[in-house]
XYZ file of C-alpha atoms in Angstrom:
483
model
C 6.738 15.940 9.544
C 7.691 13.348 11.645
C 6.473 14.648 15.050
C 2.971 15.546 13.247
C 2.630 11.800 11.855
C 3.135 10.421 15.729
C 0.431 13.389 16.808
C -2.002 12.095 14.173
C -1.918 8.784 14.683
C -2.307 9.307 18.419
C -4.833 11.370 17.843
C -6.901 9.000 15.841
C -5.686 6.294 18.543
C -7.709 8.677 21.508
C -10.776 9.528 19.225
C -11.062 5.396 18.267
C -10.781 4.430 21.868
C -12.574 6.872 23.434
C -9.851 8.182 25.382
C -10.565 12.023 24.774
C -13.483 13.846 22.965
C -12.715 14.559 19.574
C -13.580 17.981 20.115
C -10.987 18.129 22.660
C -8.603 16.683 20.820
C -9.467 18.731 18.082
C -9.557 22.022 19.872
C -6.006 21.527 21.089
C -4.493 20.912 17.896
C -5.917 24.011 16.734
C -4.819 25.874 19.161
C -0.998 24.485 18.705
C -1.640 25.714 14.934
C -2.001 28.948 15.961
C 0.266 29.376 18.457
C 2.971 28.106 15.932
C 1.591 30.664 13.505
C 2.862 33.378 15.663
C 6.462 32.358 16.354
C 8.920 32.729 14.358
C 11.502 30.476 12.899
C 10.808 26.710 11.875
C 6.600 27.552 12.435
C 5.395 26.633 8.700
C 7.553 23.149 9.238
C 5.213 22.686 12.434
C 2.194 24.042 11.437
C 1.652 21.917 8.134
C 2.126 18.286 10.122
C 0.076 19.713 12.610
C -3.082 20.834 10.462
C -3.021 17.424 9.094
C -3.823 16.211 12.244
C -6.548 18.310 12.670
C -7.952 17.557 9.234
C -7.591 13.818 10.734
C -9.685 14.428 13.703
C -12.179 16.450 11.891
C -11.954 13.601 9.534
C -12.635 10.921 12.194
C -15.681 12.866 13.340
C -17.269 12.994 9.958
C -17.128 8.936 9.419
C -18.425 8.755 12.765
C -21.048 10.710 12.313
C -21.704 9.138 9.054
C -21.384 5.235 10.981
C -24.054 6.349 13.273
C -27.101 7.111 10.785
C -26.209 3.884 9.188
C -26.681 2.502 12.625
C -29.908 3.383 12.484
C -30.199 2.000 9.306
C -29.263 -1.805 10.302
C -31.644 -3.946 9.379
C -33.623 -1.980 7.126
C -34.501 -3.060 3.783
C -33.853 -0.321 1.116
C -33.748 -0.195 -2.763
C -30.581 1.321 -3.707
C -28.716 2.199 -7.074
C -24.978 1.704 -6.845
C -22.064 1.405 -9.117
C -19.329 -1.977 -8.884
C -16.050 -0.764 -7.946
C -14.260 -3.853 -8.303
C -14.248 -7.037 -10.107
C -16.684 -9.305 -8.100
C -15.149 -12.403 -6.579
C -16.090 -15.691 -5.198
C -16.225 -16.332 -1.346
C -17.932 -19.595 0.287
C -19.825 -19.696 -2.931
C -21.567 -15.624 -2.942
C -20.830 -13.348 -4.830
C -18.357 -10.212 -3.477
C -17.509 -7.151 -4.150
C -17.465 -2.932 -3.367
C -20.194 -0.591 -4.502
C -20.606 2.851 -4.451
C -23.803 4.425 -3.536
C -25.290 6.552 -6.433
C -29.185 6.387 -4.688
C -30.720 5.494 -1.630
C -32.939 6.386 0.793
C -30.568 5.374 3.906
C -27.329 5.315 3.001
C -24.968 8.638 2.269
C -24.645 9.019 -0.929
C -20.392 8.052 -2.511
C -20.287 5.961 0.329
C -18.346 2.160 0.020
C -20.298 -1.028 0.415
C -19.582 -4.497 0.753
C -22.097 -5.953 -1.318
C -23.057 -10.250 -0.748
C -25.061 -11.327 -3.948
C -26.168 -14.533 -5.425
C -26.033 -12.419 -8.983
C -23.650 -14.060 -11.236
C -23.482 -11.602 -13.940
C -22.017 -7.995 -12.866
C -18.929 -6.695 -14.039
C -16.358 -3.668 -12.709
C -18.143 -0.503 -13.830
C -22.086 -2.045 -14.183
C -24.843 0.680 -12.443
C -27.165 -1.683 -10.520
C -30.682 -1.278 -8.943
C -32.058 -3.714 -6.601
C -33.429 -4.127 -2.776
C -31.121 -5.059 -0.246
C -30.389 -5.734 3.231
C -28.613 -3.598 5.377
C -25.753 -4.833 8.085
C -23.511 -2.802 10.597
C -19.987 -2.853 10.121
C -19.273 -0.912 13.702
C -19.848 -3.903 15.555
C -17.787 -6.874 16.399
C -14.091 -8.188 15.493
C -13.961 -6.771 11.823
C -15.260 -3.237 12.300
C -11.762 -1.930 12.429
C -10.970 -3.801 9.173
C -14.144 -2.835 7.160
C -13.297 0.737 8.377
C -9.870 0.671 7.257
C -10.909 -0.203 3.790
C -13.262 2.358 3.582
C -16.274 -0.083 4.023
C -19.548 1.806 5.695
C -21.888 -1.037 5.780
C -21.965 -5.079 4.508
C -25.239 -5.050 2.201
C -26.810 -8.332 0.915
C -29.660 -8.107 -2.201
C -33.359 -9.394 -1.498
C -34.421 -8.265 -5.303
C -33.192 -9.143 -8.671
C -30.193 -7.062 -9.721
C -31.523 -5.041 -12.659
C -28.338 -3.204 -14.727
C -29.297 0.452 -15.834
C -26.251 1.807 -17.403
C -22.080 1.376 -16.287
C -19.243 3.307 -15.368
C -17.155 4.387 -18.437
C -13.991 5.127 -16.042
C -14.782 1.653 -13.944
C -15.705 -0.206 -16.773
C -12.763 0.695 -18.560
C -10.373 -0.116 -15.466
C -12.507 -3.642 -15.552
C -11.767 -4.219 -19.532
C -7.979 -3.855 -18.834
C -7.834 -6.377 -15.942
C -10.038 -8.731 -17.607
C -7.760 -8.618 -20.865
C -4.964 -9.051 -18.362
C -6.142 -12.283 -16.608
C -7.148 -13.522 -19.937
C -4.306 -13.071 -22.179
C -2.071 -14.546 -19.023
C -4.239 -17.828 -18.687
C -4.423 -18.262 -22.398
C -0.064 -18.253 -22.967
C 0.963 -19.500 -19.212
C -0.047 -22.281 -16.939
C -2.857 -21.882 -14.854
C -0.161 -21.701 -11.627
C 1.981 -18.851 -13.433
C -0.315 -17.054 -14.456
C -1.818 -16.662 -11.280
C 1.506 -15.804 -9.883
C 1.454 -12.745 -12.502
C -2.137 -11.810 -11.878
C -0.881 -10.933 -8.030
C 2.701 -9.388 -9.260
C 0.503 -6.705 -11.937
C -2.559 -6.011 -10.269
C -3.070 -7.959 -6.988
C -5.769 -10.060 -7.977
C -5.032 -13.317 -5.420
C -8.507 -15.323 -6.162
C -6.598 -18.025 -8.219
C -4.270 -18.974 -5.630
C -4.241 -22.518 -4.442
C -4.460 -22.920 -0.902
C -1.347 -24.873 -0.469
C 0.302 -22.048 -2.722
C -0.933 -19.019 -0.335
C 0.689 -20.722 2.955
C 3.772 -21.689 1.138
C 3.853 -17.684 0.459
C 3.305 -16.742 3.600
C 5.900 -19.323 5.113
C 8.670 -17.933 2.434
C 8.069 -14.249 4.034
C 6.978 -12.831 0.363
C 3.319 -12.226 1.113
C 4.443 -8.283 0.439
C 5.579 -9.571 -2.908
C 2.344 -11.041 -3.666
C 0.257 -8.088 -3.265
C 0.828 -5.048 -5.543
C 2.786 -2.247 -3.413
C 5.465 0.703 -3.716
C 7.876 -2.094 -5.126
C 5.608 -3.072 -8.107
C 5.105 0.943 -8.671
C 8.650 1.220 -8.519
C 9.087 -1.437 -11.564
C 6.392 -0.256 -13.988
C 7.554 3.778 -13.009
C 11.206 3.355 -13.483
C 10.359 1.958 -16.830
C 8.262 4.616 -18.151
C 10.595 7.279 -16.738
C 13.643 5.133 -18.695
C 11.391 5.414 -21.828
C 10.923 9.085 -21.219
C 14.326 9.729 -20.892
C 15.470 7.862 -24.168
C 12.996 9.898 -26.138
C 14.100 13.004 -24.837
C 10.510 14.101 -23.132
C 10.683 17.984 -21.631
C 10.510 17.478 -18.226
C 7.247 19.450 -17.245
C 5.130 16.216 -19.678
C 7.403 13.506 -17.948
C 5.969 14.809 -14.858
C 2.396 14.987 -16.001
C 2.537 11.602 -17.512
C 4.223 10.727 -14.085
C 1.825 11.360 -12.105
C -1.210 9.998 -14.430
C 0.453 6.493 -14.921
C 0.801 6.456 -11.401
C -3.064 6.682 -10.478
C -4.182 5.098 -13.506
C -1.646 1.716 -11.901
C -3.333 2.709 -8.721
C -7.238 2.414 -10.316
C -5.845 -0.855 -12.047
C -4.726 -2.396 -8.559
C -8.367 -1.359 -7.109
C -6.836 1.707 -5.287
C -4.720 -0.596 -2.631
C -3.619 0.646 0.691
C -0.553 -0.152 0.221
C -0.466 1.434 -3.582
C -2.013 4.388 -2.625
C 0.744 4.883 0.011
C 3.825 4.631 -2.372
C 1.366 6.779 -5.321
C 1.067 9.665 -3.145
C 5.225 9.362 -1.764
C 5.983 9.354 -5.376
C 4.037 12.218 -6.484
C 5.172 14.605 -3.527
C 8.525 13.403 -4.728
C 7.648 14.976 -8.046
C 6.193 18.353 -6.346
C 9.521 18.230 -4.500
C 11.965 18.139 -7.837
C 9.528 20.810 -9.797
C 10.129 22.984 -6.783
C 14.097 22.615 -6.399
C 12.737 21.290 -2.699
C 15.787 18.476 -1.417
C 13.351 15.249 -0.943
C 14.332 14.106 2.757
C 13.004 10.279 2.320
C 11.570 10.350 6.147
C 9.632 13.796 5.621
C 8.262 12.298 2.521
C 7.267 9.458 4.541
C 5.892 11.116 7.376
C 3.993 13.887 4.876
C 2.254 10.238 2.674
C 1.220 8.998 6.177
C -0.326 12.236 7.055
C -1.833 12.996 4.066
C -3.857 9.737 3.575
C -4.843 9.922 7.304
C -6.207 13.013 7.039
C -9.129 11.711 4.496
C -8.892 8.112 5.986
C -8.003 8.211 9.565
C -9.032 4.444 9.683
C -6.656 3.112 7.807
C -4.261 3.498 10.396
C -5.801 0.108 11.396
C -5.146 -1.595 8.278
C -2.277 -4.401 8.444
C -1.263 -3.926 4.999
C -0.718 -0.206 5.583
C 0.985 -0.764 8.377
C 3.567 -3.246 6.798
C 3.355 -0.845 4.020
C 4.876 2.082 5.956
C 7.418 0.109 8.759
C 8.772 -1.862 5.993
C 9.587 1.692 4.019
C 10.404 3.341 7.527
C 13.257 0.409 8.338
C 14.859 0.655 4.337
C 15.140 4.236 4.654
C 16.305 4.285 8.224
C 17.796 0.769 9.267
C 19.433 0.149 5.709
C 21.816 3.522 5.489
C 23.272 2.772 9.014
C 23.506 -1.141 8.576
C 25.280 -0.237 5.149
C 28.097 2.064 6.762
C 28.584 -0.817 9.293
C 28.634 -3.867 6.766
C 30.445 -2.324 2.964
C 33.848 -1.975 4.903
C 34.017 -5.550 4.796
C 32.648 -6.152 1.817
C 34.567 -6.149 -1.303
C 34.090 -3.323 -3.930
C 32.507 -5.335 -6.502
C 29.797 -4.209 -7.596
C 27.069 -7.378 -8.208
C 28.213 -8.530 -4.781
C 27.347 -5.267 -3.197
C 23.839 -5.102 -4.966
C 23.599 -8.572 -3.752
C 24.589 -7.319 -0.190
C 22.576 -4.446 -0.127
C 19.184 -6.258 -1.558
C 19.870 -8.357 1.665
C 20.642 -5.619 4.412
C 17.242 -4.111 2.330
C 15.329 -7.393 3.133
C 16.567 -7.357 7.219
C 15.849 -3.922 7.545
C 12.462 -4.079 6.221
C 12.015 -7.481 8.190
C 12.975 -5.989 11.312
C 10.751 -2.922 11.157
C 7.764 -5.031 10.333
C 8.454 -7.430 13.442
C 5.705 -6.224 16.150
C 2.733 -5.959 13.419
C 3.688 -9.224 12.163
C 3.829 -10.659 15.318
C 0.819 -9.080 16.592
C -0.988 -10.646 14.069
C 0.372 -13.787 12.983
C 2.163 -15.141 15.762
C 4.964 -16.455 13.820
C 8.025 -14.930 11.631
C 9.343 -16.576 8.645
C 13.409 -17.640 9.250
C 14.088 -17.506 5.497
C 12.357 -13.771 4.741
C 15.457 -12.582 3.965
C 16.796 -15.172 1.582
C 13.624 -15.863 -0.245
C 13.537 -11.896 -0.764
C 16.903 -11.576 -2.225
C 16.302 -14.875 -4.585
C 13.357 -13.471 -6.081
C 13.606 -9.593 -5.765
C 15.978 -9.251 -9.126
C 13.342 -12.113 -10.770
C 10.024 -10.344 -9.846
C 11.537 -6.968 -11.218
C 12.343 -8.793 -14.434
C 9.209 -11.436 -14.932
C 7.362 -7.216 -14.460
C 8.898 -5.951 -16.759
C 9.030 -8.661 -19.546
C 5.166 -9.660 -19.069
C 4.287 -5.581 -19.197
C 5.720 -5.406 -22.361
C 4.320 -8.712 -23.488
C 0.797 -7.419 -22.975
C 1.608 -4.162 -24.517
C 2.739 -5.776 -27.902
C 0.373 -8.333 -27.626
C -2.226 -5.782 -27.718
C -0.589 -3.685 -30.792
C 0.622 -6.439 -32.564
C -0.653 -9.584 -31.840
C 1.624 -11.614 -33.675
C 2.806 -15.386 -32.377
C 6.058 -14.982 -33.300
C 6.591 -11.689 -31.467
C 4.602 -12.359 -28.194
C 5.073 -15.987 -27.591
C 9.069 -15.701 -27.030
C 7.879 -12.620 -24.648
C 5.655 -15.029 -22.761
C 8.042 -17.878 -23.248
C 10.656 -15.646 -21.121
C 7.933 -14.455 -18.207
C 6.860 -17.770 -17.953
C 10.764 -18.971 -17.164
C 10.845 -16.494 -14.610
C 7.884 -16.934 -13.151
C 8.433 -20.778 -12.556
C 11.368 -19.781 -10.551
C 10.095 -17.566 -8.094
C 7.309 -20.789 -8.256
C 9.954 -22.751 -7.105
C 11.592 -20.393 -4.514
C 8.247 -20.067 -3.138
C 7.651 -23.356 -2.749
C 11.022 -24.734 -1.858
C 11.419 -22.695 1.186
C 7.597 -22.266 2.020
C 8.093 -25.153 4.409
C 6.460 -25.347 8.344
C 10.229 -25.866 9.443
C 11.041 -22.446 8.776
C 8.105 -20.478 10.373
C 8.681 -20.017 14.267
C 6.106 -19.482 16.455
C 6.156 -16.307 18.756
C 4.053 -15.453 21.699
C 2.489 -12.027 20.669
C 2.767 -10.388 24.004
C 6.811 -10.512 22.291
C 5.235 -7.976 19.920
C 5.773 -4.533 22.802
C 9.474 -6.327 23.215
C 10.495 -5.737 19.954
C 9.356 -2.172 19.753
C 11.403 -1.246 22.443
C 14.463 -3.185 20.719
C 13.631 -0.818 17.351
C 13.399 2.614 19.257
C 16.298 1.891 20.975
C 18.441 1.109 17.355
C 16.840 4.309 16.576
C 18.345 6.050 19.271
C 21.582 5.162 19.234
C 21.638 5.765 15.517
C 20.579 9.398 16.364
C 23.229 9.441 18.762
C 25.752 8.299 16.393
C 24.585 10.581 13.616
C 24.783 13.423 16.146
C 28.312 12.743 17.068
C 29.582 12.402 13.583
C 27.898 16.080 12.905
C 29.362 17.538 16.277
C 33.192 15.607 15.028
C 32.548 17.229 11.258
C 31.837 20.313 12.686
C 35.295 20.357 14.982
C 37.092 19.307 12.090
C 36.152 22.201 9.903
C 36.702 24.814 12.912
C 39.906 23.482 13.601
C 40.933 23.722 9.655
């Protein structure tokens, strides 16, 4: 799965830079396909990986296709019904947010719009007809970003917004995060509850400005937006419920899997959710076919599933981070741990300690060339700032998750308020963290041609820890022949 991961995202590399036709490429991965299909051995290990890059290119070809009649389109005023998609936000004083296109005369039909309004009023889930204006998004520095989120064109209204019905599945995701923010803000500060808005469902907009670079500074920006740890939290809860009540094991799976996309639809469908969503669910698939779950084939199989229907998000940062930060835990962290726990003592909070540490480096390192390709600068106290707060944020989850639930079944003061009493503890010390080592002293600055430099440094770790692994294999096997 591996090896069909790197062909897809090279493929989608050539198609986006023009480097070979599409068709090409495309023709030449079927062609592999079906010469695999006739060999014998290992061919349906190859052949799978492989068709997902095809379904990539093909894919690739559709949204471009689709980007070029909106081309046409630019400029063109249009009246259009749509549905919100997310809660609208405020940016430089407009209004924000994603649309889908029920109805229009231009645009394709289910496609994703960013949509600029001076309407006040809408809400997740509203059906809206008005006129609007329509912009390119395949132009210029953010086409690549506006692709990546699924974005086909920025659209701002020339009409009054006119509401004609709603959503029941949006509006219902809407209701939920609204009675979220709300029932946060009304038992925490304004500052912890904002810190608890990002930690449940990634909603940022009440950050101070001072509090976002002291985040970014402490290297917990991943911490901040809703990912596969968060999933982890709120899943390994549910599954400990399921197990005390003594659930068959076919409904723990169904309910599984629908708690996972209904956190998914609650966190607005995040790149970075939708990535651990989909590793978690072939892990299910995996157990209810007695399949061993080999964490970097369950990697490489997420990547190349969600490329296949979005072969732009491969330019997405947070997917990106998303994905090496996974990669180095699941590859960095085993090796680093046979090196390290033979000098470590065999307790066991100081080896959970240890290993949320090695966790944080390993991630760290495999994120190194995006982050400095894009920021310029790595945070000196990442790893320490992760291992003070990774125990807290798992905690402050939990208790405010079941503060909300009981608050909503029985709102009683003296039940809820030591709940919220506890999160709010919590959450003013990862406050603190945060801003106690969110200093400038701690940030260095790195020239981003260093980026290419530390690539080579990772693939050569990863060599020599195939080399390693292969000699430990080739001395087990000598061992048991000699026996």
């Amino acid at each position: 799965m591996l090896v069909g991961t790197v062909v897809s995202v090279i493929s989608v590399l050539c198609c986006v830079y023009g480097v070979l036709n599409p068709i090409i490429i495309a023709t030449i991965l079927f062609a592999v396909c079906i010469w695999f299909g006739f060999r014998r051995g290992k061919w349906l290990v190859l052949i799978l990986p492989l068709f997902l890059s095809l379904v990539s290119v093909i894919s690739f070809v559709g949204i471009d296709n689709r980007q070029s009649r909106i081309e046409r389109a630019v400029c063109v005023t249009d009246t259009v019904t749509f549905t919100v998609i997310e809660e609208p936000y405020l940016y430089y004083g407009v209004t924000n947010f994603k649309a889908k296109i029920n109805k229009s005369n231009v645009l394709p039909n289910d496609c994703v719009v960013l949509i600029k309004t001076e309407t006040p009023f809408l809400s997740m889930g509203d059906i809206v007809n008005t006129a609007v204006n329509i912009d390119s998004v395949s132009v210029g520095k953010k086409s690549l970003y506006y692709l990546s989120e699924d974005i086909s064109a920025v659209v701002s209204d020339v009409g009054k917004c006119e509401k004609i019905g709603f959503s029941a599945f949006y509006s219902a995701i809407g209701s939920v995060r609204r009675y979220i923010k709300k029932t946060l803000t009304s038992n925490l500060k304004t500052s912890q509850a904002a810190t608890l808005s990002a930690l449940l469902i990634g909603e940022r907009s009440d950050f101070t400005e001072r509090f976002q670079v002291a985040v970014r500074q402490s290297g917990l920006s991943h911490v901040m937006v809703v990912s596969g740890m968060h999933l982890a939290i709120i899943i390994g809860g549910i599954t400990a419920l399921f197990r005390r009540i003594g659930m068959k094991r076919i409904w723990q799976n169904i309910l599984f899997v629908t708690a996972i996309f209904l956190f998914m639809a609650l966190c607005g469908f995040a790149i970075s959710v939708q990535r651990a969503a989909v590793t978690y669910v072939l892990a299910v698939i995996a157990t209810v076919i007695n399949r061993d779950n080999d964490s970097v084939n369950t990697l490489s199989a997420t990547v190349g599933i969600i490329m296949a229907f979005s072969p732009y998000v491969l330019f997405s940062i947070s997917f990106q981070l998303s994905v090496l930060a996974t990669f180095g835990i699941i590859v960095i962290l085993p090796l680093a741990q046979k090196r390290l726990n033979r000098f470590i003592p065999n307790v066991k909070v100081l080896r959970a300690g240890c290993d949320a540490f090695i966790g944080s480096v390993a991630a760290m390192l495999a994120t190194l060339p995006v982050i400095i390709l894009n920021f310029g600068s790595v945070s000196l106290v990442a790893p320490l700032s992760n291992l003070l707060v990774s125990y807290a944020v798992t905690i402050d989850v939990l208790i405010t998750a079941l503060a909300l639930v009981v608050n909503l079944v029985l709102p009683f003061d003296f039940i809820v308020k030591p709940l919220f009493c506890a999160s709010g503890i919590v959450t003013k010390y990862i406050n603190y963290v945060i801003y106690s080592l969110g200093s400038d002293s701690v940030v260095v600055n790195i020239d981003r041609s260093f980026a290419f430099v530390t690539v080579i440094l990772i693939f050569a770790l990863l060599i020599v820890r195939r080399i390693i692994s292969r000699n430990q294999y080739y001395s087990r096997l000598k061992k048991i022949k000699e026996g």
